[in-house]
Short mmCIF file of C-alpha atoms in Angstrom, two decimals:
data_model
loop_
_atom_site.label_atom_id
_atom_site.label_comp_id
_atom_site.label_asym_id
_atom_site.label_seq_id
_atom_site.Cartn_x
_atom_site.Cartn_y
_atom_site.Cartn_z
CA MET J 1 16.03 -41.50 80.66
CA GLU J 2 19.37 -41.76 78.92
CA ILE J 3 22.33 -39.46 78.41
CA ALA J 4 24.52 -40.01 75.38
CA PHE J 5 28.00 -38.89 74.35
CA ASN J 6 28.09 -38.37 70.62
CA ASP J 7 31.64 -38.25 69.20
CA VAL J 8 32.79 -36.15 72.17
CA SER J 9 36.39 -34.89 72.33
CA PHE J 10 38.03 -32.71 74.91
CA HIS J 11 41.38 -31.01 75.48
CA TYR J 12 42.56 -28.76 78.28
CA LYS J 13 44.22 -25.49 77.40
CA LYS J 14 47.72 -24.61 78.53
CA GLY J 15 47.60 -20.83 78.55
CA ASN J 16 46.25 -20.06 75.12
CA VAL J 17 47.74 -23.17 73.60
CA ARG J 18 45.61 -26.19 72.92
CA GLY J 19 46.85 -29.17 74.94
CA GLU J 20 46.77 -32.78 73.88
CA LYS J 21 43.33 -34.33 73.58
CA VAL J 22 42.35 -36.15 76.76
CA LEU J 23 39.14 -37.57 75.30
CA LYS J 24 38.97 -38.63 71.70
CA GLY J 25 35.74 -39.18 69.77
CA LEU J 26 33.82 -40.78 72.60
CA ASN J 27 30.53 -42.51 71.85
CA LEU J 28 28.64 -44.01 74.77
CA GLU J 29 25.42 -43.74 76.70
CA PHE J 30 24.34 -44.04 80.31
CA LYS J 31 20.88 -45.38 81.14
CA GLU J 32 18.99 -44.59 84.31
CA ARG J 33 18.81 -47.01 87.26
CA LYS J 34 22.01 -48.76 86.31
CA CYS J 35 25.34 -48.95 88.06
CA TYR J 36 28.44 -48.29 85.94
CA LEU J 37 32.08 -48.80 86.80
CA LEU J 38 34.29 -46.42 84.86
CA THR J 39 37.87 -47.60 84.92
CA GLY J 40 41.20 -47.32 83.11
CA PRO J 41 44.79 -46.34 83.89
CA CYS J 42 45.80 -42.95 85.35
CA GLY J 43 45.43 -40.19 82.79
CA SER J 44 42.97 -42.13 80.63
CA GLY J 45 40.36 -39.37 80.99
CA LYS J 46 38.00 -40.81 83.62
CA THR J 47 37.61 -37.66 85.70
CA THR J 48 37.32 -35.48 82.59
CA LEU J 49 34.46 -37.69 81.42
CA ALA J 50 32.73 -37.19 84.79
CA LEU J 51 33.15 -33.41 84.58
CA LEU J 52 31.65 -33.39 81.09
CA LEU J 53 28.76 -35.54 82.23
CA LYS J 54 28.06 -33.15 85.11
CA GLY J 55 28.32 -30.19 82.74
CA LEU J 56 31.30 -28.62 84.52
CA LEU J 57 33.25 -28.88 81.26
CA LEU J 58 31.91 -28.50 77.75
CA PRO J 59 32.97 -30.77 74.87
CA ALA J 60 35.55 -29.27 72.50
CA SER J 61 33.74 -31.11 69.72
CA GLY J 62 30.86 -33.55 69.54
CA LYS J 63 27.65 -33.43 71.56
CA ILE J 64 26.14 -34.61 74.80
CA LEU J 65 22.47 -35.45 74.32
CA LEU J 66 19.69 -36.08 76.80
CA LYS J 67 16.99 -38.43 75.63
CA ASN J 68 14.11 -36.99 77.57
CA ASP J 69 11.68 -34.21 76.66
CA SER J 70 10.60 -33.01 80.06
CA ILE J 71 13.89 -31.50 81.21
CA SER J 72 16.73 -29.60 79.55
CA LEU J 73 20.26 -31.00 79.44
CA SER J 74 21.69 -28.25 81.62
CA SER J 75 19.11 -28.56 84.39
CA PHE J 76 19.51 -32.34 84.31
CA GLN J 77 23.28 -31.96 84.62
CA ARG J 78 22.84 -29.58 87.55
CA SER J 79 20.86 -32.27 89.35
CA ILE J 80 23.62 -34.90 89.09
CA GLY J 81 25.42 -35.47 92.39
CA LEU J 82 29.18 -35.59 91.91
CA ALA J 83 31.49 -36.62 94.77
CA PHE J 84 35.04 -35.51 94.06
CA GLN J 85 38.09 -37.56 94.90
CA SER J 86 39.45 -35.11 97.49
CA PRO J 87 36.48 -34.00 99.59
CA GLU J 88 38.50 -31.54 101.68
CA GLU J 89 38.80 -29.39 98.56
CA GLN J 90 35.07 -28.82 98.47
CA PHE J 91 34.37 -27.82 102.09
CA PHE J 92 34.07 -24.20 103.10
CA LYS J 93 31.45 -23.95 105.82
CA GLU J 94 32.18 -23.79 109.54
CA THR J 95 30.05 -26.71 110.68
CA VAL J 96 29.04 -30.06 109.26
CA GLU J 97 25.38 -29.03 109.44
CA GLU J 98 25.91 -25.84 107.39
CA GLU J 99 28.03 -27.74 104.90
CA VAL J 100 25.28 -30.30 104.21
CA ALA J 101 22.57 -27.62 104.16
CA PHE J 102 24.43 -25.54 101.58
CA GLY J 103 23.54 -27.60 98.49
CA PRO J 104 19.79 -27.92 99.10
CA THR J 105 19.59 -24.22 100.13
CA MET J 106 21.28 -23.11 96.92
CA LEU J 107 18.97 -25.34 94.87
CA LYS J 108 16.02 -23.70 96.74
CA LEU J 109 14.76 -27.09 97.91
CA ASN J 110 12.31 -27.55 100.79
CA ARG J 111 12.64 -29.60 104.04
CA ILE J 112 16.27 -28.53 104.53
CA GLU J 113 16.59 -29.77 108.11
CA GLU J 114 15.11 -33.14 107.27
CA ARG J 115 17.48 -33.46 104.30
CA VAL J 116 20.51 -32.58 106.42
CA LYS J 117 19.62 -35.18 109.04
CA GLY J 118 18.82 -37.76 106.37
CA GLY J 119 22.06 -37.17 104.48
CA LEU J 120 24.20 -37.40 107.61
CA ASN J 121 22.46 -40.43 109.08
CA THR J 122 22.53 -42.36 105.80
CA THR J 123 26.30 -41.92 105.58
CA GLY J 124 26.77 -42.97 109.20
CA LEU J 125 27.77 -39.52 110.48
CA LEU J 126 25.23 -39.29 113.29
CA TYR J 127 23.54 -35.90 113.29
CA GLU J 128 23.61 -35.53 117.09
CA LYS J 129 27.33 -36.25 117.24
CA PHE J 130 28.68 -34.42 114.22
CA SER J 131 26.36 -31.53 113.29
CA ARG J 132 28.37 -28.91 115.24
CA SER J 133 31.84 -30.20 114.27
CA SER J 134 34.04 -28.42 111.78
CA PRO J 135 34.35 -30.30 108.46
CA PHE J 136 38.10 -29.78 108.67
CA ALA J 137 38.38 -31.50 112.05
CA LEU J 138 37.01 -34.79 110.73
CA SER J 139 39.12 -37.80 109.81
CA SER J 140 39.61 -38.48 106.10
CA GLY J 141 36.98 -41.24 106.12
CA GLU J 142 34.47 -38.97 107.83
CA GLN J 143 35.26 -36.17 105.37
CA ARG J 144 34.56 -38.47 102.46
CA ARG J 145 31.23 -39.42 104.02
CA LEU J 146 30.41 -35.76 104.67
CA ALA J 147 31.03 -34.97 101.01
CA ILE J 148 28.61 -37.74 100.07
CA ALA J 149 26.09 -36.62 102.71
CA SER J 150 26.05 -33.13 101.18
CA ILE J 151 25.15 -34.70 97.88
CA ILE J 152 22.55 -37.10 99.27
CA ALA J 153 20.85 -34.12 100.94
CA CYS J 154 20.02 -32.80 97.46
CA GLU J 155 18.37 -36.16 96.72
CA PRO J 156 19.65 -36.53 93.15
CA SER J 157 18.68 -39.56 91.13
CA TRP J 158 22.09 -39.72 89.41
CA TYR J 159 25.35 -40.04 91.34
CA ILE J 160 28.98 -39.96 90.23
CA PHE J 161 31.64 -41.12 92.70
CA ASP J 162 35.21 -40.28 91.71
CA GLU J 163 37.56 -42.80 93.40
CA PRO J 164 35.25 -43.03 96.43
CA THR J 165 37.49 -45.34 98.46
CA ALA J 166 40.92 -43.82 97.78
CA GLY J 167 42.75 -43.10 101.02
CA LEU J 168 40.15 -44.80 103.23
CA ASP J 169 40.72 -47.57 105.76
CA LEU J 170 38.99 -50.95 105.63
CA GLU J 171 36.01 -49.82 107.67
CA GLY J 172 35.65 -46.59 105.70
CA ARG J 173 35.74 -48.51 102.45
CA SER J 174 33.09 -51.03 103.46
CA LYS J 175 30.83 -48.20 104.69
CA ILE J 176 31.05 -46.48 101.30
CA ILE J 177 30.27 -49.73 99.51
CA GLU J 178 27.29 -50.32 101.80
CA LEU J 179 26.08 -46.83 100.98
CA ILE J 180 26.35 -47.35 97.23
CA LYS J 181 24.45 -50.64 97.58
CA ASN J 182 21.64 -48.79 99.34
CA LEU J 183 21.49 -46.16 96.60
CA MET J 184 21.14 -48.96 94.09
CA LYS J 185 18.30 -50.50 96.09
CA GLU J 186 16.59 -47.14 95.84
CA LYS J 187 16.87 -47.42 92.05
CA LYS J 188 19.35 -44.58 91.67
CA THR J 189 21.79 -44.34 88.80
CA VAL J 190 25.36 -44.72 90.03
CA ILE J 191 28.61 -44.14 88.15
CA ILE J 192 31.71 -45.20 90.06
CA ILE J 193 35.14 -44.14 88.87
CA SER J 194 37.77 -46.47 90.26
CA GLN J 195 40.80 -48.55 89.44
CA GLU J 196 39.95 -50.95 92.24
CA LEU J 197 38.02 -53.49 90.21
CA GLU J 198 38.12 -55.99 93.05
CA ARG J 199 36.00 -53.77 95.25
CA PHE J 200 33.27 -52.84 92.81
CA ILE J 201 33.06 -55.57 90.23
CA ASP J 202 30.15 -57.42 91.84
CA LEU J 203 28.17 -54.20 92.35
CA CYS J 204 27.96 -52.90 88.83
CA ASP J 205 25.88 -53.78 85.79
CA GLU J 206 28.31 -52.46 83.23
CA ILE J 207 32.02 -51.75 82.99
CA ILE J 208 33.42 -48.94 80.88
CA VAL J 209 37.13 -48.98 80.17
CA LEU J 210 38.96 -45.89 78.93
CA GLU J 211 42.46 -46.03 77.55
CA LYS J 212 44.38 -42.91 76.50
CA GLY J 213 41.14 -40.96 76.09
CA ARG J 214 39.43 -43.56 73.93
CA LEU J 215 36.63 -45.95 74.75
CA LYS J 216 38.25 -49.36 74.91
CA LEU J 217 35.33 -51.38 76.16
CA LYS J 218 31.77 -50.96 77.37
CA THR J 219 30.07 -54.16 78.33
CA ASP J 220 28.24 -56.03 81.08
CA THR J 221 30.40 -57.48 83.86
CA ARG J 222 30.13 -61.08 82.71
CA THR J 223 31.23 -60.37 79.12
CA PHE J 224 33.98 -58.14 80.46
CA LEU J 225 35.49 -60.96 82.53
CA GLU J 226 35.29 -63.36 79.59
CA GLU J 227 37.25 -60.91 77.42
CA GLU J 228 40.46 -62.53 76.13
CA LYS J 229 42.76 -59.51 76.20
CA LEU J 230 42.33 -56.74 78.73
CA ASP J 231 45.83 -55.28 78.31
CA GLU J 232 46.55 -52.43 80.68
CA ILE J 233 43.79 -53.19 83.14
CA GLU J 234 44.49 -56.91 83.32
CA HIS J 235 46.54 -56.33 86.47
CA SER J 236 43.63 -54.60 88.25
CA LEU J 237 41.41 -57.66 87.95
CA PRO J 238 40.52 -59.34 91.22
CA TYR J 239 43.11 -61.93 92.27
CA HIS J 240 40.75 -64.92 92.06
CA ILE J 241 39.64 -63.91 88.57
CA LYS J 242 43.25 -63.72 87.40
CA VAL J 243 43.69 -67.27 88.72
CA LEU J 244 40.53 -68.52 86.97
CA ARG J 245 41.61 -66.88 83.71
CA ILE J 246 45.06 -68.47 83.82
CA LEU J 247 43.61 -71.91 84.59
CA ARG J 248 41.26 -71.60 81.65
CA LYS J 249 44.15 -70.61 79.38
CA ARG J 250 45.86 -73.78 80.56
CA GLY J 251 42.90 -75.79 79.34
CA TRP J 252 40.57 -75.96 82.35
CA ASP J 253 36.92 -76.01 81.39
CA ILE J 254 35.68 -73.48 83.98
CA PRO J 255 33.72 -70.23 83.97
CA VAL J 256 35.79 -67.10 84.63
CA SER J 257 33.04 -64.57 85.30
CA ILE J 258 32.69 -65.48 88.96
CA THR J 259 32.63 -62.31 91.05
CA ASN J 260 32.43 -64.10 94.39
CA PRO J 261 35.92 -65.30 95.50
CA LEU J 262 34.57 -68.06 97.76
CA HIS J 263 32.54 -69.46 94.91
CA ALA J 264 35.67 -69.33 92.71
CA ALA J 265 37.66 -71.23 95.34
CA SER J 266 35.03 -73.97 95.58
CA ILE J 267 34.95 -74.33 91.79
CA ILE J 268 38.71 -74.91 91.84
CA ALA J 269 38.48 -77.30 94.78
CA GLU J 270 35.79 -79.42 93.14
CA TYR J 271 37.24 -79.39 89.61
CA LYS J 272 38.15 -82.76 88.16
CA SER J 273 40.53 -82.72 85.23
CA MET Q 1 67.52 -51.73 116.64
CA ILE Q 2 64.92 -49.02 117.20
CA GLU Q 3 62.61 -49.18 120.10
CA LEU Q 4 59.82 -47.40 121.92
CA GLN Q 5 59.39 -48.25 125.61
CA ASN Q 6 56.11 -47.50 127.38
CA VAL Q 7 55.57 -44.43 125.27
CA SER Q 8 52.51 -42.22 125.63
CA PHE Q 9 51.71 -39.28 123.44
CA ARG Q 10 48.94 -36.71 123.38
CA TYR Q 11 48.10 -33.78 121.14
CA GLU Q 12 46.95 -30.92 123.39
CA GLU Q 13 44.62 -32.69 125.82
CA LYS Q 14 43.70 -35.55 123.53
CA PRO Q 15 45.62 -38.75 124.37
CA LEU Q 16 46.60 -40.62 121.22
CA LEU Q 17 49.12 -43.32 122.13
CA ARG Q 18 49.00 -45.06 125.49
CA ASP Q 19 51.84 -46.96 127.12
CA LEU Q 20 53.05 -48.37 123.84
CA SER Q 21 56.14 -50.54 123.32
CA ILE Q 22 57.58 -51.84 120.07
CA ARG Q 23 61.00 -53.06 118.95
CA ILE Q 24 62.33 -53.37 115.40
CA ASN Q 25 65.45 -55.50 115.08
CA ASP Q 26 68.16 -55.01 112.47
CA GLY Q 27 67.18 -56.21 109.03
CA GLU Q 28 63.52 -56.81 109.92
CA LEU Q 29 60.57 -55.86 107.74
CA VAL Q 30 57.69 -54.91 109.98
CA THR Q 31 54.29 -53.76 108.75
CA LEU Q 32 51.82 -51.66 110.68
CA THR Q 33 48.16 -51.13 109.94
CA GLY Q 34 45.11 -49.59 111.57
CA PRO Q 35 42.16 -47.30 110.85
CA ASN Q 36 42.45 -43.65 109.82
CA GLY Q 37 43.21 -41.54 112.88
CA SER Q 38 44.48 -44.41 115.03
CA GLY Q 39 47.91 -42.84 115.56
CA LYS Q 40 50.03 -44.57 112.91
CA THR Q 41 51.74 -41.40 111.69
CA THR Q 42 52.44 -40.30 115.27
CA LEU Q 43 54.00 -43.68 115.95
CA ALA Q 44 56.12 -43.31 112.79
CA LEU Q 45 57.28 -39.83 113.84
CA LEU Q 46 58.21 -41.14 117.30
CA LEU Q 47 60.20 -44.03 115.82
CA ALA Q 48 61.98 -41.60 113.50
CA GLY Q 49 62.84 -39.38 116.48
CA ILE Q 50 60.98 -36.43 114.94
CA LEU Q 51 58.53 -36.34 117.85
CA GLN Q 52 59.70 -36.82 121.43
CA PRO Q 53 57.68 -39.11 123.71
CA GLN Q 54 55.91 -37.25 126.52
CA GLU Q 55 56.18 -40.36 128.66
CA GLY Q 56 58.44 -43.34 128.17
CA GLU Q 57 61.55 -43.60 126.05
CA ALA Q 58 62.49 -43.80 122.37
CA MET Q 59 65.78 -45.54 121.55
CA ILE Q 60 67.92 -45.90 118.46
CA ASP Q 61 70.66 -48.49 118.82
CA GLY Q 62 70.35 -48.22 122.57
CA ILE Q 63 70.76 -44.43 122.64
CA LYS Q 64 67.89 -42.91 124.57
CA SER Q 65 65.86 -39.88 123.48
CA SER Q 66 66.41 -38.44 126.96
CA LYS Q 67 70.04 -37.83 125.92
CA PRO Q 68 69.30 -35.26 123.19
CA LYS Q 69 72.84 -34.71 121.91
CA GLU Q 70 73.74 -38.32 121.19
CA PHE Q 71 70.18 -39.12 120.10
CA GLU Q 72 70.20 -36.27 117.57
CA ALA Q 73 73.24 -37.82 115.84
CA LYS Q 74 71.57 -41.25 115.79
CA ARG Q 75 68.43 -39.84 114.22
CA ARG Q 76 70.26 -39.55 110.92
CA ASP Q 77 70.19 -43.33 110.63
CA VAL Q 78 66.41 -43.25 110.30
CA GLY Q 79 64.77 -42.18 107.05
CA ILE Q 80 61.07 -41.59 106.56
CA VAL Q 81 58.93 -41.56 103.40
CA PHE Q 82 55.58 -39.78 103.76
CA GLU Q 83 52.22 -40.41 102.11
CA ASN Q 84 52.39 -37.27 100.03
CA PRO Q 85 55.80 -36.88 98.34
CA ASP Q 86 54.91 -33.35 97.18
CA ASN Q 87 55.45 -32.17 100.74
CA GLN Q 88 59.07 -33.21 100.79
CA PHE Q 89 60.34 -31.90 97.43
CA ILE Q 90 62.30 -28.67 97.62
CA THR Q 91 64.42 -28.49 94.48
CA THR Q 92 63.68 -28.01 90.78
CA SER Q 93 64.96 -31.25 89.27
CA VAL Q 94 65.07 -34.94 90.14
CA GLU Q 95 68.86 -34.84 90.02
CA ARG Q 96 69.09 -31.96 92.50
CA GLU Q 97 66.49 -33.55 94.73
CA LEU Q 98 68.70 -36.61 95.05
CA ALA Q 99 71.80 -34.52 95.73
CA PHE Q 100 70.15 -32.21 98.24
CA GLY Q 101 70.34 -34.41 101.33
CA LEU Q 102 73.98 -35.31 100.64
CA GLU Q 103 74.96 -31.66 100.19
CA ASN Q 104 73.33 -30.90 103.50
CA VAL Q 105 75.48 -33.34 105.40
CA GLY Q 106 78.63 -32.07 103.69
CA ILE Q 107 79.56 -34.96 101.40
CA GLN Q 108 82.31 -34.27 98.80
CA ARG Q 109 81.05 -33.16 95.39
CA GLU Q 110 82.64 -36.09 93.54
CA GLU Q 111 81.05 -38.57 95.90
CA ILE Q 112 77.66 -36.86 95.52
CA ARG Q 113 77.86 -37.10 91.74
CA LYS Q 114 78.74 -40.76 91.96
CA ARG Q 115 75.90 -41.62 94.34
CA VAL Q 116 73.34 -39.61 92.33
CA GLU Q 117 74.31 -41.51 89.16
CA GLU Q 118 74.02 -44.84 90.96
CA SER Q 119 70.66 -43.90 92.39
CA LEU Q 120 69.24 -42.67 89.04
CA LYS Q 121 70.26 -45.97 87.54
CA ARG Q 122 68.97 -48.14 90.36
CA PHE Q 123 65.50 -46.58 90.23
CA SER Q 124 65.39 -46.16 86.42
CA LEU Q 125 65.12 -42.40 86.79
CA GLU Q 126 67.78 -41.49 84.20
CA ASP Q 127 65.25 -40.15 81.69
CA LEU Q 128 63.60 -37.99 84.32
CA ARG Q 129 66.76 -36.47 85.79
CA PHE Q 130 66.10 -32.91 84.57
CA ARG Q 131 62.35 -32.95 85.20
CA SER Q 132 60.86 -30.97 88.07
CA PRO Q 133 59.69 -33.48 90.71
CA HIS Q 134 56.32 -31.72 90.92
CA THR Q 135 55.52 -32.52 87.28
CA LEU Q 136 55.99 -36.28 87.65
CA SER Q 137 53.21 -38.86 87.96
CA GLY Q 138 52.23 -40.09 91.43
CA GLY Q 139 54.27 -43.28 91.18
CA GLU Q 140 57.33 -41.49 89.80
CA LYS Q 141 57.15 -38.89 92.56
CA GLN Q 142 57.10 -41.55 95.26
CA LYS Q 143 60.04 -43.29 93.57
CA VAL Q 144 62.07 -40.04 93.67
CA ALA Q 145 61.07 -39.51 97.30
CA ILE Q 146 62.25 -43.00 98.24
CA ALA Q 147 65.47 -42.64 96.21
CA SER Q 148 66.27 -39.30 97.84
CA ILE Q 149 66.04 -40.88 101.28
CA LEU Q 150 67.88 -44.10 100.39
CA ILE Q 151 70.78 -42.13 98.93
CA LEU Q 152 71.58 -41.03 102.49
CA ALA Q 153 72.12 -44.72 103.33
CA PRO Q 154 69.82 -44.91 106.34
CA ARG Q 155 69.86 -48.07 108.44
CA TYR Q 156 66.17 -47.79 109.24
CA LEU Q 157 63.50 -46.72 106.81
CA ILE Q 158 59.92 -45.88 107.72
CA PHE Q 159 57.25 -45.78 105.01
CA ASP Q 160 54.16 -43.90 106.18
CA GLU Q 161 51.36 -45.03 103.85
CA PRO Q 162 53.44 -44.28 100.75
CA THR Q 163 50.94 -45.90 98.39
CA ILE Q 164 47.68 -44.50 99.71
CA TYR Q 165 47.13 -42.08 96.82
CA LEU Q 166 48.74 -44.21 94.10
CA ASP Q 167 47.11 -46.24 91.33
CA PRO Q 168 47.62 -50.03 91.31
CA PRO Q 169 50.65 -50.09 88.92
CA SER Q 170 52.46 -47.39 90.91
CA ARG Q 171 51.61 -49.19 94.12
CA ARG Q 172 53.24 -52.28 92.75
CA THR Q 173 56.41 -50.30 91.88
CA VAL Q 174 56.71 -49.08 95.47
CA LEU Q 175 56.10 -52.54 96.84
CA GLU Q 176 58.77 -54.01 94.59
CA ILE Q 177 61.26 -51.44 95.90
CA VAL Q 178 60.37 -52.36 99.49
CA GLN Q 179 60.78 -56.06 98.78
CA SER Q 180 64.13 -55.45 97.08
CA LEU Q 181 65.33 -53.71 100.25
CA LYS Q 182 64.32 -56.61 102.47
CA GLY Q 183 67.19 -57.83 104.57
CA THR Q 184 69.51 -54.93 103.70
CA ILE Q 185 67.99 -52.42 106.11
CA SER Q 186 65.24 -52.42 108.74
CA ILE Q 187 61.90 -51.35 107.35
CA ILE Q 188 58.70 -50.24 109.00
CA PHE Q 189 55.98 -50.19 106.38
CA ILE Q 190 52.65 -48.57 107.23
CA SER Q 191 49.73 -49.36 104.97
CA GLN Q 192 46.02 -50.03 104.84
CA PHE Q 193 46.17 -52.40 101.89
CA PRO Q 194 46.07 -56.06 102.96
CA SER Q 195 48.18 -57.06 99.95
CA GLU Q 196 50.91 -54.76 101.28
CA ILE Q 197 50.54 -55.53 104.97
CA ILE Q 198 51.35 -59.17 104.40
CA VAL Q 199 54.82 -58.43 103.02
CA GLY Q 200 55.94 -57.94 106.63
CA ASP Q 201 57.65 -60.66 108.65
CA LYS Q 202 55.75 -59.29 111.61
CA ILE Q 203 52.47 -57.41 111.46
CA TYR Q 204 51.18 -54.91 114.01
CA PHE Q 205 47.71 -53.42 114.38
CA LEU Q 206 47.12 -50.01 115.91
CA THR Q 207 43.59 -49.24 117.03
CA GLU Q 208 42.75 -46.11 119.03
CA GLY Q 209 46.28 -45.77 120.31
CA ILE Q 210 46.65 -49.39 121.41
CA LEU Q 211 49.17 -51.58 119.65
CA GLU Q 212 48.43 -55.25 119.06
CA GLY Q 213 50.84 -57.79 117.72
CA PRO Q 214 53.16 -58.85 116.36
CA ILE Q 215 51.15 -61.33 114.35
CA ARG Q 216 53.12 -63.63 112.10
CA LYS Q 217 52.29 -63.66 108.43
CA GLU Q 218 51.28 -67.35 108.55
CA GLU Q 219 48.41 -66.64 110.92
CA ILE Q 220 46.81 -64.13 108.58
CA LEU Q 221 46.09 -66.78 106.00
CA ARG Q 222 45.39 -69.61 108.40
CA LYS Q 223 42.87 -67.68 110.45
CA ASN Q 224 41.62 -65.47 107.61
CA LEU Q 225 42.16 -62.45 109.84
CA PHE Q 226 41.21 -59.91 107.19
CA LYS Q 227 37.89 -60.50 105.52
CA ILE Q 228 39.37 -59.46 102.22
CA PRO Q 229 38.22 -61.10 98.97
CA PHE Q 230 41.58 -62.42 97.76
CA LEU Q 231 42.69 -63.60 101.20
CA SER Q 232 39.37 -65.36 101.76
CA PHE Q 233 39.88 -67.03 98.39
CA LEU Q 234 43.35 -68.24 99.38
CA HIS Q 235 42.07 -69.23 102.81
CA VAL Q 236 39.56 -71.65 101.25
CA LEU Q 237 42.29 -73.19 99.05
CA HIS Q 238 44.41 -73.42 102.21
CA GLU Q 239 41.61 -75.19 104.12
CA GLU Q 240 41.07 -77.58 101.22
CA GLY Q 241 44.73 -78.54 101.39
CA ILE Q 242 45.38 -77.27 97.86
CA TYR Q 243 47.67 -74.41 98.82
CA GLU Q 244 49.81 -75.07 101.87
CA GLU Q 245 52.32 -72.21 101.83
CA THR Q 246 51.78 -69.00 103.77
CA ASP Q 247 53.07 -66.51 101.23
CA ILE Q 248 50.78 -64.76 98.82
CA PRO Q 249 51.79 -66.20 95.47
CA GLU Q 250 51.59 -64.55 92.09
CA PRO Q 251 48.51 -65.92 90.26
CA ASP Q 252 50.73 -67.88 87.84
CA ALA Q 253 52.61 -69.56 90.67
CA LEU Q 254 49.36 -70.40 92.44
CA CYS Q 255 48.04 -72.03 89.26
CA ASP Q 256 51.19 -74.20 89.15
CA VAL Q 257 50.51 -75.33 92.71
CA ILE Q 258 46.83 -76.02 91.96
CA GLU Q 259 47.71 -78.10 88.88
CA THR Q 260 50.33 -80.10 90.75
CA HIS Q 261 47.79 -80.79 93.48
CA LYS Q 262 45.19 -81.99 90.98
CA LYS Q 263 47.73 -84.25 89.26
CA LYS Q 264 48.67 -85.83 92.60
CA ILE Q 265 45.03 -86.54 93.36
CA SER Q 266 44.30 -88.12 90.00
CA TYR Q 267 47.54 -90.15 90.28
CA ARG Q 268 46.45 -91.44 93.69
CA LYS Q 269 43.05 -92.35 92.25
CA THR Q 270 44.52 -94.38 89.40
CA GLN Q 271 46.82 -96.11 91.90
CA LYS Q 272 43.80 -97.02 94.04
CA ASN Q 273 41.87 -98.25 91.03
CA ASN Q 274 44.79 -100.41 89.94
CA VAL Q 275 44.97 -101.99 93.41
#
């Protein structure tokens, strides 16, 4: 299965006036069972792209196409699990259990209780401990995990995470990364929106870079790191990769697409000029 | 000097901070880190004198919180920058936002104008002076928030996770401001980002209401205390004797050090061979 953006543009309206285009003539496709990192500076259109993909916004021009005959675009889009950046904005039930049950109930799915327990336990919010708590009484890390649990309960095969680690502490961040790794093991399709390249670079198959609403780059991780000029996102590269890139510019004959920092350090230590 | 002595604090029946003591000397830059919900903001509010300890004592320059009148006057020396600047804006333009605090403490109009101009210049906010603070980008907002506190010339400044919702370039802007203030006033910087925590001369950890530290910056690298990719990378170079400093260098500077090290080694080798 594959979903493709075909010359898609989008602009928000300010009252009745057409605002500036936030996405401009976008052509790209997402294939199933892959992990994508969607990155780019603030205001480059990352979240808008996610909302279009999920079908919450419609393109102003251009088309979104689904390359699959067995399901319509709109029902496919409904099945995509999207975790927003600020989870507290999406809660409205009184208990954690009801919150997680809401999605599957609305989608008229079966085995609701099993799904609720599964969703909560997978995200590390133990059912026995948290099911009766209010979503609003949780810490920010727990809220983020609850938002993800509500999505996992619907068992989608496509996930979009919008800045999943923003505002989380070290432990919260590593738990989210662990969770994404598990989804990938289960052959799910994962699209991560983040500016924190360092955290996600070794997870993903492909990197998509947006800049001012345009597609700047879409490539596999290795080719991405070998890229000569990355302009605005150069500064978000992992520290050790910046170092490798500078050394190579200074004439060192070393690879730069090393996602593991310890490996990078040993390459530098063993290098003979 | 600001100080908490054996302070405990609870919200309703839930104890949050237990028998906690900390002292920040004049001119020091102290960083504080810890998981979400560990009590960092409560600690910040106690240091700023906004919350009163339920047990123990808070002190600013030796004046105790148990003497409310004198303490109240001292509190003005402590500024605080919160994680979400939107919560602290009350006026309709950047310029007015900067002037607001000064007007409140009854500074002369001429003096206010002068200080606002200086502040706009210092933080490169001149072009944004008539903009409503709420329409600025995240990084710009936090810059205005910091400027509007600094204009009151506090002697102590507390940053409560000011970068948590910012993108990497804006985070860097805030960090540069903090580093430029180093030595001029005392700073308590609260953050969860390792790259920011290590700017402190002393580093404290708060976990479930218990304060650990201070840890000196050198130990972080030597012992690889955070299992963070870039620190682990530096730690290996440290172990290999390639990088011997304890600061976190800019990548360019680190490359200089690496190249110098390699040259030394190859020089030694040729010397040996010649012998």
